[in-house]
mmCIF file of C-alpha atoms in Angstrom:
data_model
loop_
_atom_site.group_PDB
_atom_site.id
_atom_site.type_symbol
_atom_site.label_atom_id
_atom_site.label_comp_id
_atom_site.label_asym_id
_atom_site.label_seq_id
_atom_site.Cartn_x
_atom_site.Cartn_y
_atom_site.Cartn_z
ATOM 1 C CA MET A 1 217.961 21.003 -15.435
ATOM 2 C CA PHE A 2 220.761 19.162 -13.612
ATOM 3 C CA TYR A 3 219.434 20.403 -10.269
ATOM 4 C CA TRP A 4 215.943 19.157 -11.163
ATOM 5 C CA LEU A 5 217.239 15.753 -12.248
ATOM 6 C CA MET A 6 219.325 15.314 -9.092
ATOM 7 C CA LYS A 7 216.451 16.354 -6.845
ATOM 8 C CA ASN A 8 213.557 14.548 -8.513
ATOM 9 C CA VAL A 9 215.034 11.630 -10.447
ATOM 10 C CA ILE A 10 218.544 10.637 -9.364
ATOM 11 C CA ALA A 11 219.589 11.452 -5.780
ATOM 12 C CA GLY A 12 216.376 12.820 -4.264
ATOM 13 C CA PRO A 13 214.228 9.667 -4.308
ATOM 14 C CA ILE A 14 217.135 7.554 -3.007
ATOM 15 C CA LEU A 15 217.893 9.912 -0.112
ATOM 16 C CA LYS A 16 214.226 10.197 0.827
ATOM 17 C CA GLY A 17 213.892 6.439 0.801
ATOM 18 C CA ILE A 18 216.945 5.878 2.988
ATOM 19 C CA PHE A 19 216.556 8.681 5.541
ATOM 20 C CA ARG A 20 212.736 9.069 5.471
ATOM 21 C CA PRO A 21 212.685 12.755 6.502
ATOM 22 C CA TRP A 22 209.574 13.902 8.339
ATOM 23 C CA VAL A 23 208.363 17.432 7.727
ATOM 24 C CA VAL A 24 206.015 19.735 9.627
ATOM 25 C CA GLY A 25 204.739 23.028 8.212
ATOM 26 C CA LEU A 26 205.656 22.646 4.551
ATOM 27 C CA GLU A 27 202.599 24.730 3.690
ATOM 28 C CA ASN A 28 204.345 27.731 5.275
ATOM 29 C CA VAL A 29 206.737 28.010 2.314
ATOM 30 C CA PRO A 30 205.156 30.413 -0.216
ATOM 31 C CA ALA A 31 204.300 28.811 -3.561
ATOM 32 C CA GLU A 32 205.837 31.728 -5.440
ATOM 33 C CA GLY A 33 207.838 34.904 -4.930
ATOM 34 C CA ALA A 34 211.107 35.661 -3.207
ATOM 35 C CA VAL A 35 211.535 34.346 0.331
ATOM 36 C CA ILE A 36 214.352 33.543 2.736
ATOM 37 C CA LEU A 37 214.509 30.234 4.585
ATOM 38 C CA ALA A 38 216.440 30.946 7.790
ATOM 39 C CA SER A 39 217.591 27.704 9.386
ATOM 40 C CA ASN A 40 219.635 26.459 12.292
ATOM 41 C CA HIS A 41 222.775 24.629 11.180
ATOM 42 C CA LEU A 42 223.724 21.294 12.734
ATOM 43 C CA SER A 43 225.280 19.330 9.888
ATOM 44 C CA PHE A 44 226.588 19.467 6.331
ATOM 45 C CA ILE A 45 223.477 17.583 5.221
ATOM 46 C CA ASP A 46 221.162 20.430 6.288
ATOM 47 C CA SER A 47 221.804 21.993 2.872
ATOM 48 C CA ILE A 48 220.804 18.739 1.194
ATOM 49 C CA PHE A 49 217.605 17.764 2.958
ATOM 50 C CA LEU A 50 215.951 21.173 3.281
ATOM 51 C CA PRO A 51 215.974 21.808 -0.513
ATOM 52 C CA LEU A 52 214.954 18.174 -1.008
ATOM 53 C CA VAL A 53 211.624 18.554 0.784
ATOM 54 C CA VAL A 54 210.725 21.986 -0.601
ATOM 55 C CA ASP A 55 208.961 21.854 -3.967
ATOM 56 C CA ARG A 56 210.668 24.980 -5.296
ATOM 57 C CA HIS A 57 214.327 25.547 -6.186
ATOM 58 C CA VAL A 58 216.378 26.591 -3.126
ATOM 59 C CA SER A 59 219.785 28.275 -3.348
ATOM 60 C CA PHE A 60 222.081 28.201 -0.321
ATOM 61 C CA LEU A 61 225.071 30.409 0.371
ATOM 62 C CA ALA A 62 228.031 28.078 1.041
ATOM 63 C CA LYS A 63 231.625 28.865 1.993
ATOM 64 C CA SER A 64 233.866 29.228 -1.050
ATOM 65 C CA ASP A 65 236.304 26.562 0.237
ATOM 66 C CA TYR A 66 233.920 23.878 -1.030
ATOM 67 C CA PHE A 67 234.373 25.157 -4.593
ATOM 68 C CA THR A 68 238.172 25.545 -4.638
ATOM 69 C CA ARG A 69 239.493 22.234 -3.312
ATOM 70 C CA LYS A 70 242.034 20.368 -5.438
ATOM 71 C CA GLY A 71 242.070 16.922 -7.027
ATOM 72 C CA LEU A 72 239.306 14.455 -7.786
ATOM 73 C CA LYS A 73 237.680 14.939 -4.381
ATOM 74 C CA GLY A 74 237.674 18.696 -4.873
ATOM 75 C CA TRP A 75 236.086 18.336 -8.298
ATOM 76 C CA ALA A 76 233.428 16.005 -6.910
ATOM 77 C CA THR A 77 232.668 18.400 -4.049
ATOM 78 C CA LYS A 78 232.322 21.357 -6.408
ATOM 79 C CA ALA A 79 230.075 19.361 -8.743
ATOM 80 C CA PHE A 80 227.899 18.296 -5.812
ATOM 81 C CA MET A 81 227.581 21.855 -4.491
ATOM 82 C CA ASN A 82 226.582 23.139 -7.915
ATOM 83 C CA ALA A 83 224.107 20.294 -8.399
ATOM 84 C CA THR A 84 222.403 21.089 -5.096
ATOM 85 C CA GLY A 85 222.019 24.775 -5.949
ATOM 86 C CA GLN A 86 224.637 26.145 -3.553
ATOM 87 C CA LEU A 87 226.449 29.410 -4.240
ATOM 88 C CA PRO A 88 230.038 30.194 -3.155
ATOM 89 C CA ILE A 89 230.619 33.063 -0.734
ATOM 90 C CA ASP A 90 233.747 34.425 0.949
ATOM 91 C CA ARG A 91 233.409 34.661 4.735
ATOM 92 C CA SER A 92 236.571 36.702 5.333
ATOM 93 C CA GLY A 93 234.607 39.893 5.999
ATOM 94 C CA GLY A 94 234.887 43.420 4.595
ATOM 95 C CA LYS A 95 234.373 43.616 0.834
ATOM 96 C CA ALA A 96 233.885 39.840 0.756
ATOM 97 C CA SER A 97 230.851 40.163 3.030
ATOM 98 C CA GLU A 98 229.425 42.831 0.743
ATOM 99 C CA ALA A 99 229.864 40.512 -2.242
ATOM 100 C CA SER A 100 228.094 37.721 -0.347
ATOM 101 C CA LEU A 101 225.200 40.047 0.428
ATOM 102 C CA ASN A 102 224.915 40.970 -3.243
ATOM 103 C CA THR A 103 224.942 37.299 -4.277
ATOM 104 C CA GLY A 104 221.970 36.628 -2.014
ATOM 105 C CA LEU A 105 220.135 39.736 -3.186
ATOM 106 C CA ARG A 106 220.460 38.629 -6.811
ATOM 107 C CA VAL A 107 218.757 35.329 -5.980
ATOM 108 C CA LEU A 108 215.915 37.163 -4.263
ATOM 109 C CA ALA A 109 215.607 39.685 -7.101
ATOM 110 C CA ARG A 110 214.798 36.764 -9.392
ATOM 111 C CA GLY A 111 211.869 35.863 -7.139
ATOM 112 C CA GLU A 112 213.541 32.682 -5.870
ATOM 113 C CA ILE A 113 214.124 31.039 -2.479
ATOM 114 C CA LEU A 114 217.367 31.729 -0.638
ATOM 115 C CA GLY A 115 218.489 29.507 2.224
ATOM 116 C CA ILE A 116 220.559 31.123 4.982
ATOM 117 C CA TYR A 117 222.105 30.000 8.271
ATOM 118 C CA PRO A 118 221.943 33.052 10.577
ATOM 119 C CA GLU A 119 224.525 31.513 12.929
ATOM 120 C CA GLY A 120 227.065 31.770 10.116
ATOM 121 C CA THR A 121 228.542 28.316 10.731
ATOM 122 C CA ARG A 122 227.584 24.871 11.959
ATOM 123 C CA SER A 123 226.914 24.477 15.655
ATOM 124 C CA PRO A 124 229.917 22.796 17.310
ATOM 125 C CA ASP A 125 227.783 20.993 19.897
ATOM 126 C CA GLY A 126 224.120 20.968 18.895
ATOM 127 C CA LYS A 127 223.272 24.215 20.685
ATOM 128 C CA LEU A 128 221.775 27.270 19.012
ATOM 129 C CA TYR A 129 224.052 30.308 18.908
ATOM 130 C CA ARG A 130 223.761 34.040 18.350
ATOM 131 C CA GLY A 131 222.760 35.089 14.840
ATOM 132 C CA ARG A 132 224.834 37.283 12.545
ATOM 133 C CA THR A 133 223.105 40.494 11.476
ATOM 134 C CA GLY A 134 224.009 40.068 7.799
ATOM 135 C CA VAL A 135 220.829 38.056 7.337
ATOM 136 C CA ALA A 136 218.751 40.932 8.721
ATOM 137 C CA ARG A 137 220.363 43.414 6.371
ATOM 138 C CA MET A 138 219.567 41.167 3.413
ATOM 139 C CA ILE A 139 215.961 40.781 4.563
ATOM 140 C CA LEU A 140 215.402 44.519 4.872
ATOM 141 C CA GLU A 141 217.184 45.422 1.632
ATOM 142 C CA ALA A 142 215.244 42.814 -0.346
ATOM 143 C CA GLY A 143 211.952 43.431 1.473
ATOM 144 C CA VAL A 144 211.059 39.737 1.565
ATOM 145 C CA PRO A 145 209.396 37.478 4.167
ATOM 146 C CA VAL A 146 211.447 35.074 6.241
ATOM 147 C CA VAL A 147 210.440 31.498 6.994
ATOM 148 C CA PRO A 148 212.201 30.008 10.070
ATOM 149 C CA VAL A 149 213.269 26.373 9.776
ATOM 150 C CA ALA A 150 214.471 23.986 12.482
ATOM 151 C CA MET A 151 216.529 21.002 11.335
ATOM 152 C CA VAL A 152 216.196 18.084 13.753
ATOM 153 C CA ASP A 153 218.710 15.264 14.397
ATOM 154 C CA THR A 154 220.864 15.951 11.327
ATOM 155 C CA ALA A 155 223.932 16.142 13.599
ATOM 156 C CA LYS A 156 223.197 12.604 14.793
ATOM 157 C CA ILE A 157 223.100 11.366 11.201
ATOM 158 C CA MET A 158 226.239 13.227 10.103
ATOM 159 C CA PRO A 159 228.246 14.877 12.900
ATOM 160 C CA ILE A 160 230.978 17.418 12.153
ATOM 161 C CA GLY A 161 234.150 15.668 11.040
ATOM 162 C CA THR A 162 232.517 12.574 9.564
ATOM 163 C CA ARG A 163 232.649 11.780 5.850
ATOM 164 C CA LEU A 164 229.610 9.565 5.490
ATOM 165 C CA PRO A 165 226.178 9.800 7.130
ATOM 166 C CA LYS A 166 224.672 7.141 9.352
ATOM 167 C CA ILE A 167 221.303 5.642 8.545
ATOM 168 C CA GLY A 168 218.476 7.242 10.500
ATOM 169 C CA ARG A 169 215.574 9.694 10.319
ATOM 170 C CA ILE A 170 215.861 13.452 10.318
ATOM 171 C CA GLY A 171 213.163 16.037 10.868
ATOM 172 C CA ILE A 172 212.370 19.465 9.452
ATOM 173 C CA ILE A 173 210.032 21.906 11.201
ATOM 174 C CA ILE A 174 208.982 24.918 9.125
ATOM 175 C CA GLY A 175 207.472 27.859 10.957
ATOM 176 C CA GLU A 176 205.111 30.566 9.794
ATOM 177 C CA PRO A 177 206.581 33.443 7.733
ATOM 178 C CA LEU A 178 207.958 36.438 9.640
ATOM 179 C CA ASP A 179 207.205 39.910 8.291
ATOM 180 C CA PHE A 180 209.722 42.685 8.949
ATOM 181 C CA SER A 181 208.224 45.259 6.582
ATOM 182 C CA ARG A 182 207.748 47.568 9.569
ATOM 183 C CA PHE A 183 211.509 48.202 9.433
ATOM 184 C CA GLU A 184 211.577 49.137 5.739
ATOM 185 C CA GLY A 185 214.414 51.540 4.930
ATOM 186 C CA MET A 186 216.156 50.941 8.272
ATOM 187 C CA GLU A 187 218.785 48.440 7.135
ATOM 188 C CA GLY A 188 221.504 50.926 8.138
ATOM 189 C CA ASP A 189 220.467 50.908 11.806
ATOM 190 C CA ARG A 190 222.553 48.323 13.674
ATOM 191 C CA PHE A 191 220.059 48.168 16.546
ATOM 192 C CA ILE A 192 217.249 47.296 14.140
ATOM 193 C CA LEU A 193 219.443 44.667 12.485
ATOM 194 C CA ARG A 194 220.165 43.084 15.858
ATOM 195 C CA SER A 195 216.475 43.166 16.788
ATOM 196 C CA VAL A 196 215.447 41.439 13.542
ATOM 197 C CA THR A 197 218.177 38.832 13.919
ATOM 198 C CA ASP A 198 217.265 38.101 17.531
ATOM 199 C CA GLU A 199 213.604 37.660 16.600
ATOM 200 C CA ILE A 200 214.589 35.081 13.998
ATOM 201 C CA MET A 201 216.808 33.241 16.481
ATOM 202 C CA TYR A 202 213.988 33.212 19.027
ATOM 203 C CA GLU A 203 211.715 31.540 16.471
ATOM 204 C CA LEU A 204 214.383 28.950 15.663
ATOM 205 C CA HIS A 205 214.779 28.246 19.377
ATOM 206 C CA ARG A 206 211.017 27.904 19.794
ATOM 207 C CA LEU A 207 210.648 25.553 16.844
ATOM 208 C CA GLY A 208 213.600 23.281 17.510
ATOM 209 C CA ASP A 209 213.835 23.561 21.297
ATOM 210 C CA GLN A 210 217.644 23.792 21.174
ATOM 211 C CA GLU A 211 219.514 25.247 24.111
ATOM 212 C CA TYR A 212 220.386 28.834 23.197
ATOM 213 C CA LEU A 213 223.678 30.561 24.000
ATOM 214 C CA ASP A 214 224.065 34.285 23.322
ATOM 215 C CA VAL A 215 227.559 34.027 21.848
ATOM 216 C CA TYR A 216 228.732 33.401 18.297
ATOM 217 C CA ALA A 217 229.344 29.787 17.303
ATOM 218 C CA SER A 218 232.544 30.852 15.546
ATOM 219 C CA THR A 219 233.876 32.274 18.832
ATOM 220 C CA VAL A 220 233.236 28.963 20.582
ATOM 221 C CA LYS A 221 235.010 27.090 17.788
ATOM 222 C CA GLU A 222 238.020 29.405 17.964
ATOM 223 C CA LYS A 223 238.352 28.961 21.734
ATOM 224 C CA ARG A 224 238.135 25.186 21.416
ATOM 225 C CA ALA A 225 240.784 25.215 18.700
ATOM 226 C CA GLN A 226 243.124 27.246 20.922
ATOM 227 C CA LEU A 227 242.649 24.865 23.842
ATOM 228 C CA SER A 228 243.395 21.840 21.680
ATOM 229 C CA ARG A 229 246.783 23.165 20.534
#
Protein backbone atom coordinates (compact mmCIF):
# COMPACT_ATOMS: atom_id res chain seq x y z
CA MET A 1 0.00 0.00 0.00
CA PHE A 2 2.80 2.43 0.90
CA TYR A 3 4.49 1.75 -2.44
CA TRP A 4 1.22 2.45 -4.27
CA LEU A 5 0.63 5.68 -2.35
CA MET A 6 4.17 6.94 -2.98
CA LYS A 7 4.00 6.09 -6.67
CA ASN A 8 0.47 7.24 -7.50
CA VAL A 9 -0.48 9.85 -4.91
CA ILE A 10 2.46 11.37 -3.04
CA ALA A 11 5.85 11.39 -4.80
CA GLY A 12 5.01 10.05 -8.26
CA PRO A 13 2.84 12.90 -9.57
CA ILE A 14 5.30 15.51 -8.22
CA LEU A 15 8.33 13.86 -9.82
CA LYS A 16 6.55 13.41 -13.14
CA GLY A 17 5.51 17.04 -13.10
CA ILE A 18 9.00 18.31 -12.36
CA PHE A 19 11.11 16.05 -14.58
CA ARG A 20 8.54 15.29 -17.33
CA PRO A 21 10.00 11.89 -18.32
CA TRP A 22 9.40 10.84 -21.91
CA VAL A 23 8.89 7.16 -22.61
CA VAL A 24 9.10 5.06 -25.77
CA GLY A 25 7.93 1.44 -25.94
CA LEU A 26 5.92 1.18 -22.74
CA GLU A 27 3.66 -1.32 -24.50
CA ASN A 28 6.60 -3.77 -24.53
CA VAL A 29 6.22 -4.39 -20.79
CA PRO A 30 3.87 -7.39 -20.36
CA ALA A 31 0.61 -6.58 -18.57
CA GLU A 32 0.96 -9.65 -16.37
CA GLY A 33 3.36 -12.45 -15.49
CA ALA A 34 6.95 -12.53 -14.35
CA VAL A 35 9.44 -10.50 -16.38
CA ILE A 36 12.88 -8.97 -15.94
CA LEU A 37 13.58 -5.36 -16.87
CA ALA A 38 17.30 -5.23 -17.72
CA SER A 39 18.51 -1.64 -17.77
CA ASN A 40 21.68 0.35 -18.20
CA HIS A 41 22.66 2.22 -15.04
CA LEU A 42 23.70 5.88 -15.19
CA SER A 43 22.36 7.38 -11.98
CA PHE A 44 20.79 6.66 -8.60
CA ILE A 45 17.49 7.98 -9.96
CA ASP A 46 17.26 5.19 -12.56
CA SER A 47 15.64 3.05 -9.86
CA ILE A 48 13.09 5.79 -9.21
CA PHE A 49 11.94 6.78 -12.67
CA LEU A 50 11.75 3.36 -14.32
CA PRO A 51 9.25 1.99 -11.74
CA LEU A 52 7.44 5.33 -11.89
CA VAL A 53 6.50 5.00 -15.56
CA VAL A 54 5.64 1.29 -15.49
CA ASP A 55 2.05 0.58 -14.45
CA ARG A 56 2.95 -2.57 -12.51
CA HIS A 57 4.94 -2.95 -9.29
CA VAL A 58 8.70 -3.16 -9.98
CA SER A 59 11.23 -4.51 -7.47
CA PHE A 60 14.90 -3.62 -7.89
CA LEU A 61 17.89 -5.34 -6.35
CA ALA A 62 19.89 -2.65 -4.51
CA LYS A 63 23.18 -2.88 -2.61
CA SER A 64 22.66 -3.62 1.08
CA ASP A 65 24.66 -0.53 2.14
CA TYR A 66 21.58 1.61 1.47
CA PHE A 67 19.67 -0.30 4.15
CA THR A 68 22.31 -0.32 6.91
CA ARG A 69 23.45 3.30 7.18
CA LYS A 70 23.30 4.94 10.60
CA GLY A 71 21.49 7.99 11.95
CA LEU A 72 18.55 9.98 10.64
CA LYS A 73 19.92 10.02 7.09
CA GLY A 74 20.37 6.26 7.17
CA TRP A 75 16.81 5.78 8.40
CA ALA A 76 15.48 8.07 5.68
CA THR A 77 17.46 6.23 3.00
CA LYS A 78 16.20 2.84 4.17
CA ALA A 79 12.61 4.11 4.28
CA PHE A 80 12.95 5.52 0.77
CA MET A 81 14.40 2.28 -0.61
CA ASN A 82 11.60 0.25 0.93
CA ALA A 83 8.97 2.69 -0.33
CA THR A 84 10.28 2.40 -3.89
CA GLY A 85 10.20 -1.40 -3.83
CA GLN A 86 13.95 -2.01 -3.68
CA LEU A 87 15.40 -5.15 -2.11
CA PRO A 88 18.77 -5.35 -0.31
CA ILE A 89 21.47 -7.61 -1.75
CA ASP A 90 25.07 -8.30 -0.74
CA ARG A 91 27.53 -7.81 -3.60
CA SER A 92 30.54 -9.38 -1.86
CA GLY A 93 30.34 -12.55 -3.95
CA GLY A 94 30.29 -16.24 -3.03
CA LYS A 95 27.35 -17.23 -0.83
CA ALA A 96 26.17 -13.61 -0.87
CA SER A 97 25.75 -13.76 -4.65
CA GLU A 98 23.74 -16.96 -4.29
CA ALA A 99 21.46 -15.25 -1.77
CA SER A 100 20.99 -12.32 -4.16
CA LEU A 101 20.05 -14.72 -6.95
CA ASN A 102 17.48 -16.37 -4.70
CA THR A 103 16.00 -13.00 -3.72
CA GLY A 104 15.41 -12.18 -7.38
CA LEU A 105 13.99 -15.62 -8.11
CA ARG A 106 11.45 -15.23 -5.31
CA VAL A 107 10.17 -12.01 -6.89
CA LEU A 108 9.82 -13.74 -10.25
CA ALA A 109 8.15 -16.79 -8.70
CA ARG A 110 5.38 -14.48 -7.51
CA GLY A 111 4.77 -13.43 -11.12
CA GLU A 112 6.13 -9.92 -10.56
CA ILE A 113 8.55 -7.58 -12.36
CA LEU A 114 12.20 -7.58 -11.32
CA GLY A 115 14.50 -4.73 -12.32
CA ILE A 116 18.18 -5.56 -12.83
CA TYR A 117 21.30 -3.66 -13.89
CA PRO A 118 23.45 -6.19 -15.80
CA GLU A 119 26.53 -3.97 -15.44
CA GLY A 120 26.35 -4.54 -11.69
CA THR A 121 27.06 -0.90 -10.80
CA ARG A 122 26.54 2.61 -12.11
CA SER A 123 28.59 3.66 -15.10
CA PRO A 124 31.44 5.92 -13.95
CA ASP A 125 31.41 7.99 -17.15
CA GLY A 126 28.21 7.46 -19.11
CA LYS A 127 29.56 4.56 -21.18
CA LEU A 128 28.01 1.11 -21.32
CA TYR A 129 30.14 -1.66 -19.80
CA ARG A 130 30.33 -5.44 -19.89
CA GLY A 131 27.41 -7.25 -18.27
CA ARG A 132 27.69 -9.65 -15.34
CA THR A 133 26.44 -13.16 -16.08
CA GLY A 134 24.39 -13.39 -12.87
CA VAL A 135 21.47 -11.83 -14.72
CA ALA A 136 21.63 -14.56 -17.37
CA ARG A 137 21.61 -17.29 -14.76
CA MET A 138 18.52 -15.76 -13.15
CA ILE A 139 16.78 -15.51 -16.52
CA LEU A 140 17.40 -19.14 -17.39
CA GLU A 141 16.54 -20.50 -13.94
CA ALA A 142 13.29 -18.53 -13.81
CA GLY A 143 12.44 -19.09 -17.48
CA VAL A 144 11.12 -15.56 -17.94
CA PRO A 145 11.32 -13.00 -20.78
CA VAL A 146 13.67 -10.05 -20.56
CA VAL A 147 12.76 -6.51 -21.56
CA PRO A 148 15.80 -4.27 -22.29
CA VAL A 149 15.55 -0.68 -21.07
CA ALA A 150 17.77 2.30 -21.90
CA MET A 151 17.74 5.18 -19.42
CA VAL A 152 18.59 8.48 -21.12
CA ASP A 153 20.16 11.60 -19.55
CA THR A 154 19.63 10.53 -15.93
CA ALA A 155 23.36 11.09 -15.28
CA LYS A 156 22.95 14.71 -16.39
CA ILE A 157 20.11 15.19 -13.91
CA MET A 158 21.88 13.46 -11.01
CA PRO A 159 25.55 12.60 -11.59
CA ILE A 160 27.43 10.24 -9.28
CA GLY A 161 28.45 12.04 -6.10
CA THR A 162 25.65 14.60 -6.06
CA ARG A 163 22.98 14.65 -3.36
CA LEU A 164 20.18 16.44 -5.16
CA PRO A 165 19.03 16.21 -8.78
CA LYS A 166 19.00 19.10 -11.22
CA ILE A 167 15.82 20.07 -13.00
CA GLY A 168 15.59 18.63 -16.50
CA ARG A 169 14.00 15.92 -18.64
CA ILE A 170 14.98 12.28 -18.69
CA GLY A 171 14.07 9.61 -21.20
CA ILE A 172 13.26 5.91 -21.03
CA ILE A 173 13.40 3.65 -24.09
CA ILE A 174 11.86 0.19 -23.63
CA GLY A 175 12.73 -2.46 -26.18
CA GLU A 176 10.88 -5.56 -27.27
CA PRO A 177 11.05 -8.63 -24.99
CA LEU A 178 13.95 -11.04 -25.51
CA ASP A 179 13.22 -14.77 -25.36
CA PHE A 180 15.99 -17.10 -24.18
CA SER A 181 13.85 -20.22 -23.81
CA ARG A 182 16.10 -21.93 -26.37
CA PHE A 183 18.71 -22.21 -23.59
CA GLU A 184 16.37 -23.85 -21.07
CA GLY A 185 18.25 -26.08 -18.63
CA MET A 186 21.65 -24.66 -19.62
CA GLU A 187 22.12 -22.19 -16.77
CA GLY A 188 25.20 -24.15 -15.66
CA ASP A 189 27.06 -23.51 -18.92
CA ARG A 190 29.24 -20.41 -18.52
CA PHE A 191 29.51 -19.93 -22.29
CA ILE A 192 25.73 -19.83 -22.61
CA LEU A 193 25.52 -17.38 -19.71
CA ARG A 194 28.04 -15.10 -21.39
CA SER A 195 26.18 -15.35 -24.71
CA VAL A 196 22.85 -14.41 -23.11
CA THR A 197 24.43 -11.53 -21.21
CA ASP A 198 26.18 -10.19 -24.30
CA GLU A 199 22.93 -10.30 -26.28
CA ILE A 200 21.24 -8.21 -23.61
CA MET A 201 24.11 -5.70 -23.58
CA TYR A 202 23.95 -5.44 -27.37
CA GLU A 203 20.26 -4.54 -27.15
CA LEU A 204 20.97 -1.91 -24.48
CA HIS A 205 23.69 -0.45 -26.70
CA ARG A 206 21.34 -0.40 -29.68
CA LEU A 207 18.53 1.27 -27.77
CA GLY A 208 20.54 3.90 -25.93
CA ASP A 209 23.41 4.41 -28.38
CA GLN A 210 25.97 4.53 -25.56
CA GLU A 211 29.61 3.87 -26.32
CA TYR A 212 30.32 0.28 -25.30
CA LEU A 213 33.49 -0.93 -23.59
CA ASP A 214 34.07 -4.66 -23.10
CA VAL A 215 35.37 -4.36 -19.54
CA TYR A 216 33.56 -4.34 -16.21
CA ALA A 217 32.52 -0.95 -14.84
CA SER A 218 33.70 -2.03 -11.39
CA THR A 219 37.21 -2.64 -12.78
CA VAL A 220 37.30 0.88 -14.22
CA LYS A 221 36.16 2.32 -10.89
CA GLU A 222 38.83 0.39 -8.98
CA LYS A 223 41.60 1.61 -11.30
CA ARG A 224 40.43 5.20 -10.99
CA ALA A 225 40.35 4.89 -7.20
CA GLN A 226 43.93 3.58 -7.18
CA LEU A 227 45.14 6.44 -9.36
CA SER A 228 43.50 9.03 -7.13
CA ARG A 229 45.30 7.84 -3.98
